[in-house]
JSON list of C-alpha atoms in Angstrom, two decimals:
[
{"chain": "A", "resi": 580, "resn": "UNK", "atom": "CA", "xyz": [82.42, 176.66, -3.69]},
{"chain": "A", "resi": 581, "resn": "UNK", "atom": "CA", "xyz": [86.17, 176.61, -3.12]},
{"chain": "A", "resi": 582, "resn": "UNK", "atom": "CA", "xyz": [86.04, 179.80, -1.05]},
{"chain": "A", "resi": 583, "resn": "UNK", "atom": "CA", "xyz": [83.22, 178.23, 1.01]},
{"chain": "A", "resi": 584, "resn": "UNK", "atom": "CA", "xyz": [85.42, 175.21, 1.79]},
{"chain": "A", "resi": 585, "resn": "UNK", "atom": "CA", "xyz": [88.35, 177.46, 2.74]},
{"chain": "A", "resi": 586, "resn": "UNK", "atom": "CA", "xyz": [86.10, 179.55, 4.97]},
{"chain": "A", "resi": 587, "resn": "UNK", "atom": "CA", "xyz": [84.58, 176.42, 6.52]},
{"chain": "A", "resi": 588, "resn": "UNK", "atom": "CA", "xyz": [88.06, 175.06, 7.31]},
{"chain": "A", "resi": 589, "resn": "UNK", "atom": "CA", "xyz": [89.20, 178.39, 8.79]},
{"chain": "A", "resi": 590, "resn": "UNK", "atom": "CA", "xyz": [86.07, 178.74, 10.94]},
{"chain": "A", "resi": 591, "resn": "UNK", "atom": "CA", "xyz": [86.29, 175.13, 12.12]},
{"chain": "A", "resi": 592, "resn": "UNK", "atom": "CA", "xyz": [89.93, 175.61, 13.09]},
{"chain": "A", "resi": 593, "resn": "UNK", "atom": "CA", "xyz": [88.91, 178.67, 15.12]},
{"chain": "A", "resi": 594, "resn": "UNK", "atom": "CA", "xyz": [86.36, 176.59, 17.06]},
{"chain": "A", "resi": 595, "resn": "UNK", "atom": "CA", "xyz": [83.19, 177.55, 15.19]},
{"chain": "A", "resi": 596, "resn": "UNK", "atom": "CA", "xyz": [80.64, 175.08, 13.86]},
{"chain": "A", "resi": 597, "resn": "UNK", "atom": "CA", "xyz": [79.90, 176.45, 10.38]},
{"chain": "A", "resi": 598, "resn": "UNK", "atom": "CA", "xyz": [76.62, 175.74, 8.63]},
{"chain": "A", "resi": 599, "resn": "UNK", "atom": "CA", "xyz": [77.31, 175.74, 4.89]},
{"chain": "A", "resi": 600, "resn": "UNK", "atom": "CA", "xyz": [74.78, 176.68, 2.22]},
{"chain": "A", "resi": 601, "resn": "UNK", "atom": "CA", "xyz": [75.31, 176.36, -1.53]},
{"chain": "A", "resi": 602, "resn": "UNK", "atom": "CA", "xyz": [73.60, 179.65, -2.33]},
{"chain": "A", "resi": 603, "resn": "UNK", "atom": "CA", "xyz": [71.62, 182.49, -0.80]},
{"chain": "A", "resi": 604, "resn": "UNK", "atom": "CA", "xyz": [68.25, 180.73, -1.07]},
{"chain": "A", "resi": 605, "resn": "UNK", "atom": "CA", "xyz": [69.57, 177.71, 0.82]},
{"chain": "A", "resi": 606, "resn": "UNK", "atom": "CA", "xyz": [71.25, 180.03, 3.33]},
{"chain": "A", "resi": 607, "resn": "UNK", "atom": "CA", "xyz": [67.95, 181.79, 3.95]},
{"chain": "A", "resi": 608, "resn": "UNK", "atom": "CA", "xyz": [66.10, 178.48, 4.29]},
{"chain": "A", "resi": 609, "resn": "UNK", "atom": "CA", "xyz": [68.58, 177.25, 6.90]},
{"chain": "A", "resi": 610, "resn": "UNK", "atom": "CA", "xyz": [68.55, 180.57, 8.77]},
{"chain": "A", "resi": 611, "resn": "UNK", "atom": "CA", "xyz": [64.77, 180.81, 8.71]},
{"chain": "A", "resi": 612, "resn": "UNK", "atom": "CA", "xyz": [64.50, 177.29, 10.18]},
{"chain": "A", "resi": 613, "resn": "UNK", "atom": "CA", "xyz": [67.15, 177.84, 12.83]},
{"chain": "A", "resi": 614, "resn": "UNK", "atom": "CA", "xyz": [68.48, 181.41, 13.17]},
{"chain": "A", "resi": 615, "resn": "UNK", "atom": "CA", "xyz": [72.15, 181.85, 14.00]},
{"chain": "A", "resi": 616, "resn": "UNK", "atom": "CA", "xyz": [73.85, 184.88, 15.55]},
{"chain": "A", "resi": 617, "resn": "UNK", "atom": "CA", "xyz": [76.67, 185.20, 12.99]},
{"chain": "A", "resi": 618, "resn": "UNK", "atom": "CA", "xyz": [76.62, 184.92, 9.19]},
{"chain": "A", "resi": 619, "resn": "UNK", "atom": "CA", "xyz": [79.58, 185.09, 6.84]},
{"chain": "A", "resi": 620, "resn": "UNK", "atom": "CA", "xyz": [78.16, 185.24, 3.33]},
{"chain": "A", "resi": 621, "resn": "UNK", "atom": "CA", "xyz": [79.59, 185.70, -0.12]},
{"chain": "A", "resi": 622, "resn": "UNK", "atom": "CA", "xyz": [78.24, 188.74, -1.91]},
{"chain": "A", "resi": 623, "resn": "UNK", "atom": "CA", "xyz": [78.00, 187.08, -5.31]},
{"chain": "A", "resi": 624, "resn": "UNK", "atom": "CA", "xyz": [75.87, 183.94, -5.26]},
{"chain": "A", "resi": 625, "resn": "UNK", "atom": "CA", "xyz": [73.43, 182.46, -7.75]},
{"chain": "A", "resi": 626, "resn": "UNK", "atom": "CA", "xyz": [69.82, 183.49, -7.19]},
{"chain": "A", "resi": 627, "resn": "UNK", "atom": "CA", "xyz": [69.64, 185.25, -3.84]},
{"chain": "A", "resi": 628, "resn": "UNK", "atom": "CA", "xyz": [72.89, 187.17, -3.40]},
{"chain": "A", "resi": 629, "resn": "UNK", "atom": "CA", "xyz": [74.49, 188.21, -0.11]},
{"chain": "A", "resi": 630, "resn": "UNK", "atom": "CA", "xyz": [72.70, 191.58, -0.02]},
{"chain": "A", "resi": 631, "resn": "UNK", "atom": "CA", "xyz": [69.27, 190.00, -0.47]},
{"chain": "A", "resi": 632, "resn": "UNK", "atom": "CA", "xyz": [70.09, 187.39, 2.14]},
{"chain": "A", "resi": 633, "resn": "UNK", "atom": "CA", "xyz": [71.09, 190.13, 4.58]},
{"chain": "A", "resi": 634, "resn": "UNK", "atom": "CA", "xyz": [67.87, 192.06, 3.89]},
{"chain": "A", "resi": 635, "resn": "UNK", "atom": "CA", "xyz": [65.81, 188.94, 4.60]},
{"chain": "A", "resi": 636, "resn": "UNK", "atom": "CA", "xyz": [67.71, 188.27, 7.82]},
{"chain": "A", "resi": 637, "resn": "UNK", "atom": "CA", "xyz": [67.13, 191.86, 8.96]},
{"chain": "A", "resi": 638, "resn": "UNK", "atom": "CA", "xyz": [63.42, 191.70, 8.07]},
{"chain": "A", "resi": 639, "resn": "UNK", "atom": "CA", "xyz": [62.79, 188.46, 9.99]},
{"chain": "A", "resi": 640, "resn": "UNK", "atom": "CA", "xyz": [60.81, 189.41, 13.09]},
{"chain": "A", "resi": 641, "resn": "UNK", "atom": "CA", "xyz": [61.32, 188.04, 16.58]},
{"chain": "A", "resi": 642, "resn": "UNK", "atom": "CA", "xyz": [64.96, 187.16, 15.86]},
{"chain": "A", "resi": 643, "resn": "UNK", "atom": "CA", "xyz": [67.90, 188.09, 18.08]},
{"chain": "A", "resi": 644, "resn": "UNK", "atom": "CA", "xyz": [70.45, 190.32, 16.35]},
{"chain": "A", "resi": 645, "resn": "UNK", "atom": "CA", "xyz": [72.57, 188.51, 13.76]},
{"chain": "A", "resi": 646, "resn": "UNK", "atom": "CA", "xyz": [75.99, 189.90, 12.91]},
{"chain": "A", "resi": 647, "resn": "UNK", "atom": "CA", "xyz": [76.40, 189.79, 9.13]},
{"chain": "A", "resi": 648, "resn": "UNK", "atom": "CA", "xyz": [79.82, 189.71, 7.45]},
{"chain": "A", "resi": 649, "resn": "UNK", "atom": "CA", "xyz": [79.92, 189.95, 3.66]},
{"chain": "A", "resi": 650, "resn": "UNK", "atom": "CA", "xyz": [82.74, 188.48, 1.57]},
{"chain": "A", "resi": 651, "resn": "UNK", "atom": "CA", "xyz": [83.72, 190.90, -1.18]},
{"chain": "A", "resi": 652, "resn": "UNK", "atom": "CA", "xyz": [86.17, 191.13, -4.04]},
{"chain": "A", "resi": 653, "resn": "UNK", "atom": "CA", "xyz": [89.41, 193.02, -3.47]},
{"chain": "A", "resi": 654, "resn": "UNK", "atom": "CA", "xyz": [88.30, 196.05, -5.48]},
{"chain": "A", "resi": 655, "resn": "UNK", "atom": "CA", "xyz": [84.83, 196.88, -4.22]},
{"chain": "A", "resi": 656, "resn": "UNK", "atom": "CA", "xyz": [83.56, 200.35, -5.05]},
{"chain": "A", "resi": 657, "resn": "UNK", "atom": "CA", "xyz": [82.34, 202.89, -2.49]},
{"chain": "A", "resi": 658, "resn": "UNK", "atom": "CA", "xyz": [78.89, 202.61, -4.10]},
{"chain": "A", "resi": 659, "resn": "UNK", "atom": "CA", "xyz": [78.83, 198.86, -3.41]},
{"chain": "A", "resi": 660, "resn": "UNK", "atom": "CA", "xyz": [79.87, 199.42, 0.19]},
{"chain": "A", "resi": 661, "resn": "UNK", "atom": "CA", "xyz": [77.03, 201.95, 0.52]},
{"chain": "A", "resi": 662, "resn": "UNK", "atom": "CA", "xyz": [74.55, 199.42, -0.91]},
{"chain": "A", "resi": 663, "resn": "UNK", "atom": "CA", "xyz": [75.76, 196.75, 1.49]},
{"chain": "A", "resi": 664, "resn": "UNK", "atom": "CA", "xyz": [75.58, 199.06, 4.48]},
{"chain": "A", "resi": 665, "resn": "UNK", "atom": "CA", "xyz": [72.04, 200.08, 3.52]},
{"chain": "A", "resi": 666, "resn": "UNK", "atom": "CA", "xyz": [71.11, 196.37, 3.31]},
{"chain": "A", "resi": 667, "resn": "UNK", "atom": "CA", "xyz": [72.27, 195.91, 6.91]},
{"chain": "A", "resi": 668, "resn": "UNK", "atom": "CA", "xyz": [75.72, 194.39, 6.44]},
{"chain": "A", "resi": 669, "resn": "UNK", "atom": "CA", "xyz": [77.88, 194.84, 9.56]},
{"chain": "A", "resi": 670, "resn": "UNK", "atom": "CA", "xyz": [81.33, 194.11, 8.19]},
{"chain": "A", "resi": 671, "resn": "UNK", "atom": "CA", "xyz": [83.31, 193.06, 5.13]},
{"chain": "A", "resi": 672, "resn": "UNK", "atom": "CA", "xyz": [86.01, 190.51, 4.46]},
{"chain": "A", "resi": 673, "resn": "UNK", "atom": "CA", "xyz": [87.93, 190.64, 1.21]},
{"chain": "A", "resi": 674, "resn": "UNK", "atom": "CA", "xyz": [88.99, 187.65, -0.81]},
{"chain": "A", "resi": 675, "resn": "UNK", "atom": "CA", "xyz": [91.37, 185.93, -0.66]},
{"chain": "A", "resi": 676, "resn": "UNK", "atom": "CA", "xyz": [90.69, 185.31, 3.01]},
{"chain": "A", "resi": 677, "resn": "UNK", "atom": "CA", "xyz": [93.35, 186.32, 5.54]},
{"chain": "A", "resi": 678, "resn": "UNK", "atom": "CA", "xyz": [93.30, 184.19, 8.72]},
{"chain": "A", "resi": 679, "resn": "UNK", "atom": "CA", "xyz": [94.38, 187.02, 11.05]},
{"chain": "A", "resi": 680, "resn": "UNK", "atom": "CA", "xyz": [91.76, 189.37, 9.65]},
{"chain": "A", "resi": 681, "resn": "UNK", "atom": "CA", "xyz": [89.04, 186.73, 10.03]},
{"chain": "A", "resi": 682, "resn": "UNK", "atom": "CA", "xyz": [90.10, 186.17, 13.66]},
{"chain": "A", "resi": 683, "resn": "UNK", "atom": "CA", "xyz": [89.94, 189.88, 14.42]},
{"chain": "A", "resi": 684, "resn": "UNK", "atom": "CA", "xyz": [86.56, 190.38, 12.70]},
{"chain": "A", "resi": 685, "resn": "UNK", "atom": "CA", "xyz": [85.06, 187.38, 14.48]},
{"chain": "A", "resi": 686, "resn": "UNK", "atom": "CA", "xyz": [86.29, 188.70, 17.84]},
{"chain": "A", "resi": 687, "resn": "UNK", "atom": "CA", "xyz": [84.61, 192.04, 17.09]},
{"chain": "A", "resi": 688, "resn": "UNK", "atom": "CA", "xyz": [81.42, 190.22, 16.04]},
{"chain": "A", "resi": 689, "resn": "UNK", "atom": "CA", "xyz": [81.36, 188.21, 19.27]},
{"chain": "A", "resi": 690, "resn": "UNK", "atom": "CA", "xyz": [81.87, 191.35, 21.36]},
{"chain": "A", "resi": 691, "resn": "UNK", "atom": "CA", "xyz": [79.02, 193.14, 19.57]},
{"chain": "A", "resi": 692, "resn": "UNK", "atom": "CA", "xyz": [76.73, 190.12, 19.87]},
{"chain": "A", "resi": 693, "resn": "UNK", "atom": "CA", "xyz": [77.47, 189.95, 23.61]},
{"chain": "A", "resi": 694, "resn": "UNK", "atom": "CA", "xyz": [76.52, 193.61, 24.00]},
{"chain": "A", "resi": 695, "resn": "UNK", "atom": "CA", "xyz": [73.36, 193.28, 21.89]},
{"chain": "A", "resi": 696, "resn": "UNK", "atom": "CA", "xyz": [72.27, 190.34, 24.07]},
{"chain": "A", "resi": 697, "resn": "UNK", "atom": "CA", "xyz": [72.84, 192.44, 27.19]},
{"chain": "A", "resi": 698, "resn": "UNK", "atom": "CA", "xyz": [70.87, 195.35, 25.73]},
{"chain": "A", "resi": 699, "resn": "UNK", "atom": "CA", "xyz": [68.03, 193.06, 24.74]},
{"chain": "A", "resi": 700, "resn": "UNK", "atom": "CA", "xyz": [67.96, 191.65, 28.26]},
{"chain": "A", "resi": 701, "resn": "UNK", "atom": "CA", "xyz": [67.75, 195.15, 29.72]},
{"chain": "A", "resi": 702, "resn": "UNK", "atom": "CA", "xyz": [64.98, 196.12, 27.30]},
{"chain": "A", "resi": 703, "resn": "UNK", "atom": "CA", "xyz": [62.98, 193.07, 28.32]},
{"chain": "A", "resi": 704, "resn": "UNK", "atom": "CA", "xyz": [62.87, 194.27, 31.92]},
{"chain": "A", "resi": 705, "resn": "UNK", "atom": "CA", "xyz": [59.57, 196.00, 32.58]},
{"chain": "A", "resi": 706, "resn": "UNK", "atom": "CA", "xyz": [59.69, 198.88, 35.09]},
{"chain": "A", "resi": 707, "resn": "UNK", "atom": "CA", "xyz": [56.85, 198.37, 37.54]},
{"chain": "A", "resi": 708, "resn": "UNK", "atom": "CA", "xyz": [55.81, 200.46, 40.55]},
{"chain": "A", "resi": 709, "resn": "UNK", "atom": "CA", "xyz": [56.43, 198.61, 43.79]},
{"chain": "A", "resi": 710, "resn": "UNK", "atom": "CA", "xyz": [53.32, 200.18, 45.36]},
{"chain": "A", "resi": 711, "resn": "UNK", "atom": "CA", "xyz": [50.52, 200.33, 42.81]},
{"chain": "A", "resi": 712, "resn": "UNK", "atom": "CA", "xyz": [51.92, 197.79, 40.29]},
{"chain": "A", "resi": 713, "resn": "UNK", "atom": "CA", "xyz": [51.53, 200.16, 37.35]},
{"chain": "A", "resi": 714, "resn": "UNK", "atom": "CA", "xyz": [54.05, 199.81, 34.51]},
{"chain": "A", "resi": 715, "resn": "UNK", "atom": "CA", "xyz": [56.07, 202.63, 32.94]},
{"chain": "A", "resi": 716, "resn": "UNK", "atom": "CA", "xyz": [56.22, 202.64, 29.14]},
{"chain": "A", "resi": 717, "resn": "UNK", "atom": "CA", "xyz": [58.84, 204.16, 26.79]},
{"chain": "A", "resi": 718, "resn": "UNK", "atom": "CA", "xyz": [57.05, 207.54, 26.97]},
{"chain": "A", "resi": 719, "resn": "UNK", "atom": "CA", "xyz": [57.34, 207.63, 30.77]},
{"chain": "A", "resi": 720, "resn": "UNK", "atom": "CA", "xyz": [53.59, 207.03, 31.10]},
{"chain": "A", "resi": 721, "resn": "UNK", "atom": "CA", "xyz": [52.39, 204.82, 33.95]},
{"chain": "A", "resi": 722, "resn": "UNK", "atom": "CA", "xyz": [49.64, 202.37, 33.09]},
{"chain": "A", "resi": 723, "resn": "UNK", "atom": "CA", "xyz": [47.97, 199.25, 34.47]},
{"chain": "A", "resi": 724, "resn": "UNK", "atom": "CA", "xyz": [49.94, 196.06, 33.89]},
{"chain": "A", "resi": 725, "resn": "UNK", "atom": "CA", "xyz": [47.09, 194.59, 31.84]},
{"chain": "A", "resi": 726, "resn": "UNK", "atom": "CA", "xyz": [46.88, 197.66, 29.58]},
{"chain": "A", "resi": 727, "resn": "UNK", "atom": "CA", "xyz": [50.64, 197.70, 29.05]},
{"chain": "A", "resi": 728, "resn": "UNK", "atom": "CA", "xyz": [50.89, 193.99, 28.20]},
{"chain": "A", "resi": 729, "resn": "UNK", "atom": "CA", "xyz": [47.84, 194.14, 25.92]},
{"chain": "A", "resi": 730, "resn": "UNK", "atom": "CA", "xyz": [49.30, 197.11, 24.01]},
{"chain": "A", "resi": 731, "resn": "UNK", "atom": "CA", "xyz": [52.78, 195.54, 23.71]},
{"chain": "A", "resi": 732, "resn": "UNK", "atom": "CA", "xyz": [51.78, 191.94, 22.91]},
{"chain": "A", "resi": 733, "resn": "UNK", "atom": "CA", "xyz": [48.14, 191.93, 21.88]},
{"chain": "A", "resi": 734, "resn": "UNK", "atom": "CA", "xyz": [47.31, 189.59, 24.78]},
{"chain": "A", "resi": 735, "resn": "UNK", "atom": "CA", "xyz": [43.88, 189.76, 26.32]},
{"chain": "A", "resi": 736, "resn": "UNK", "atom": "CA", "xyz": [43.01, 189.12, 29.95]},
{"chain": "A", "resi": 737, "resn": "UNK", "atom": "CA", "xyz": [40.16, 187.55, 31.84]},
{"chain": "A", "resi": 738, "resn": "UNK", "atom": "CA", "xyz": [39.93, 188.55, 35.47]},
{"chain": "A", "resi": 739, "resn": "UNK", "atom": "CA", "xyz": [39.33, 186.34, 38.44]},
{"chain": "A", "resi": 740, "resn": "UNK", "atom": "CA", "xyz": [40.44, 186.17, 42.06]},
{"chain": "A", "resi": 741, "resn": "UNK", "atom": "CA", "xyz": [43.00, 183.83, 43.57]},
{"chain": "A", "resi": 742, "resn": "UNK", "atom": "CA", "xyz": [41.82, 181.93, 46.69]},
{"chain": "A", "resi": 743, "resn": "UNK", "atom": "CA", "xyz": [43.74, 184.19, 49.11]},
{"chain": "A", "resi": 744, "resn": "UNK", "atom": "CA", "xyz": [42.32, 187.41, 47.62]},
{"chain": "A", "resi": 745, "resn": "UNK", "atom": "CA", "xyz": [38.84, 185.90, 47.48]},
{"chain": "A", "resi": 746, "resn": "UNK", "atom": "CA", "xyz": [39.00, 185.00, 51.19]},
{"chain": "A", "resi": 747, "resn": "UNK", "atom": "CA", "xyz": [40.29, 188.49, 52.09]},
{"chain": "A", "resi": 748, "resn": "UNK", "atom": "CA", "xyz": [37.56, 190.22, 50.06]},
{"chain": "A", "resi": 749, "resn": "UNK", "atom": "CA", "xyz": [34.82, 188.01, 51.54]},
{"chain": "A", "resi": 750, "resn": "UNK", "atom": "CA", "xyz": [36.12, 188.72, 55.05]},
{"chain": "A", "resi": 751, "resn": "UNK", "atom": "CA", "xyz": [36.19, 192.47, 54.31]},
{"chain": "A", "resi": 752, "resn": "UNK", "atom": "CA", "xyz": [32.59, 192.32, 53.01]},
{"chain": "A", "resi": 753, "resn": "UNK", "atom": "CA", "xyz": [31.40, 190.45, 56.13]},
{"chain": "A", "resi": 754, "resn": "UNK", "atom": "CA", "xyz": [32.83, 193.10, 58.46]},
{"chain": "A", "resi": 755, "resn": "UNK", "atom": "CA", "xyz": [30.19, 195.38, 59.95]},
{"chain": "A", "resi": 756, "resn": "UNK", "atom": "CA", "xyz": [30.05, 198.84, 58.43]},
{"chain": "A", "resi": 757, "resn": "UNK", "atom": "CA", "xyz": [31.37, 201.55, 60.72]}
]
């Protein structure tokens, strides 16, 4: 818990508002209730360790990308780094903590989080034809808006007519046939 207090003090001094958890299970509980965009976690914790916490964070659906930094011992093996990378860890900090290194890693994390937010925003834009209102999917296939939204979200539609369209259609139907 001493390293957690040192990390908390360092993060606070850098302008962050750290959320401290006593172990991985508590960390997951806090994250699951209110996801954050940046996690600095110790690798070795009782119960749920840092790798398991990272795996849970990565598996949580409908969550914006979270940058995950793992605190490691000075002499971590290449095999451990491979395990951590496979679990989804983005970066590593070695103990004892070095203030300059933490500053640099956090700056990198913020830059990456900014870019992931921009990418997510671009992906959320739906390309729609200005003329026929069909939507283009990831396979470059043009489909009706309703079909696209139903496939992507599972939403279902009921169809009706707004007052303006209803009036136009009634007027069109009342016109004499030519």
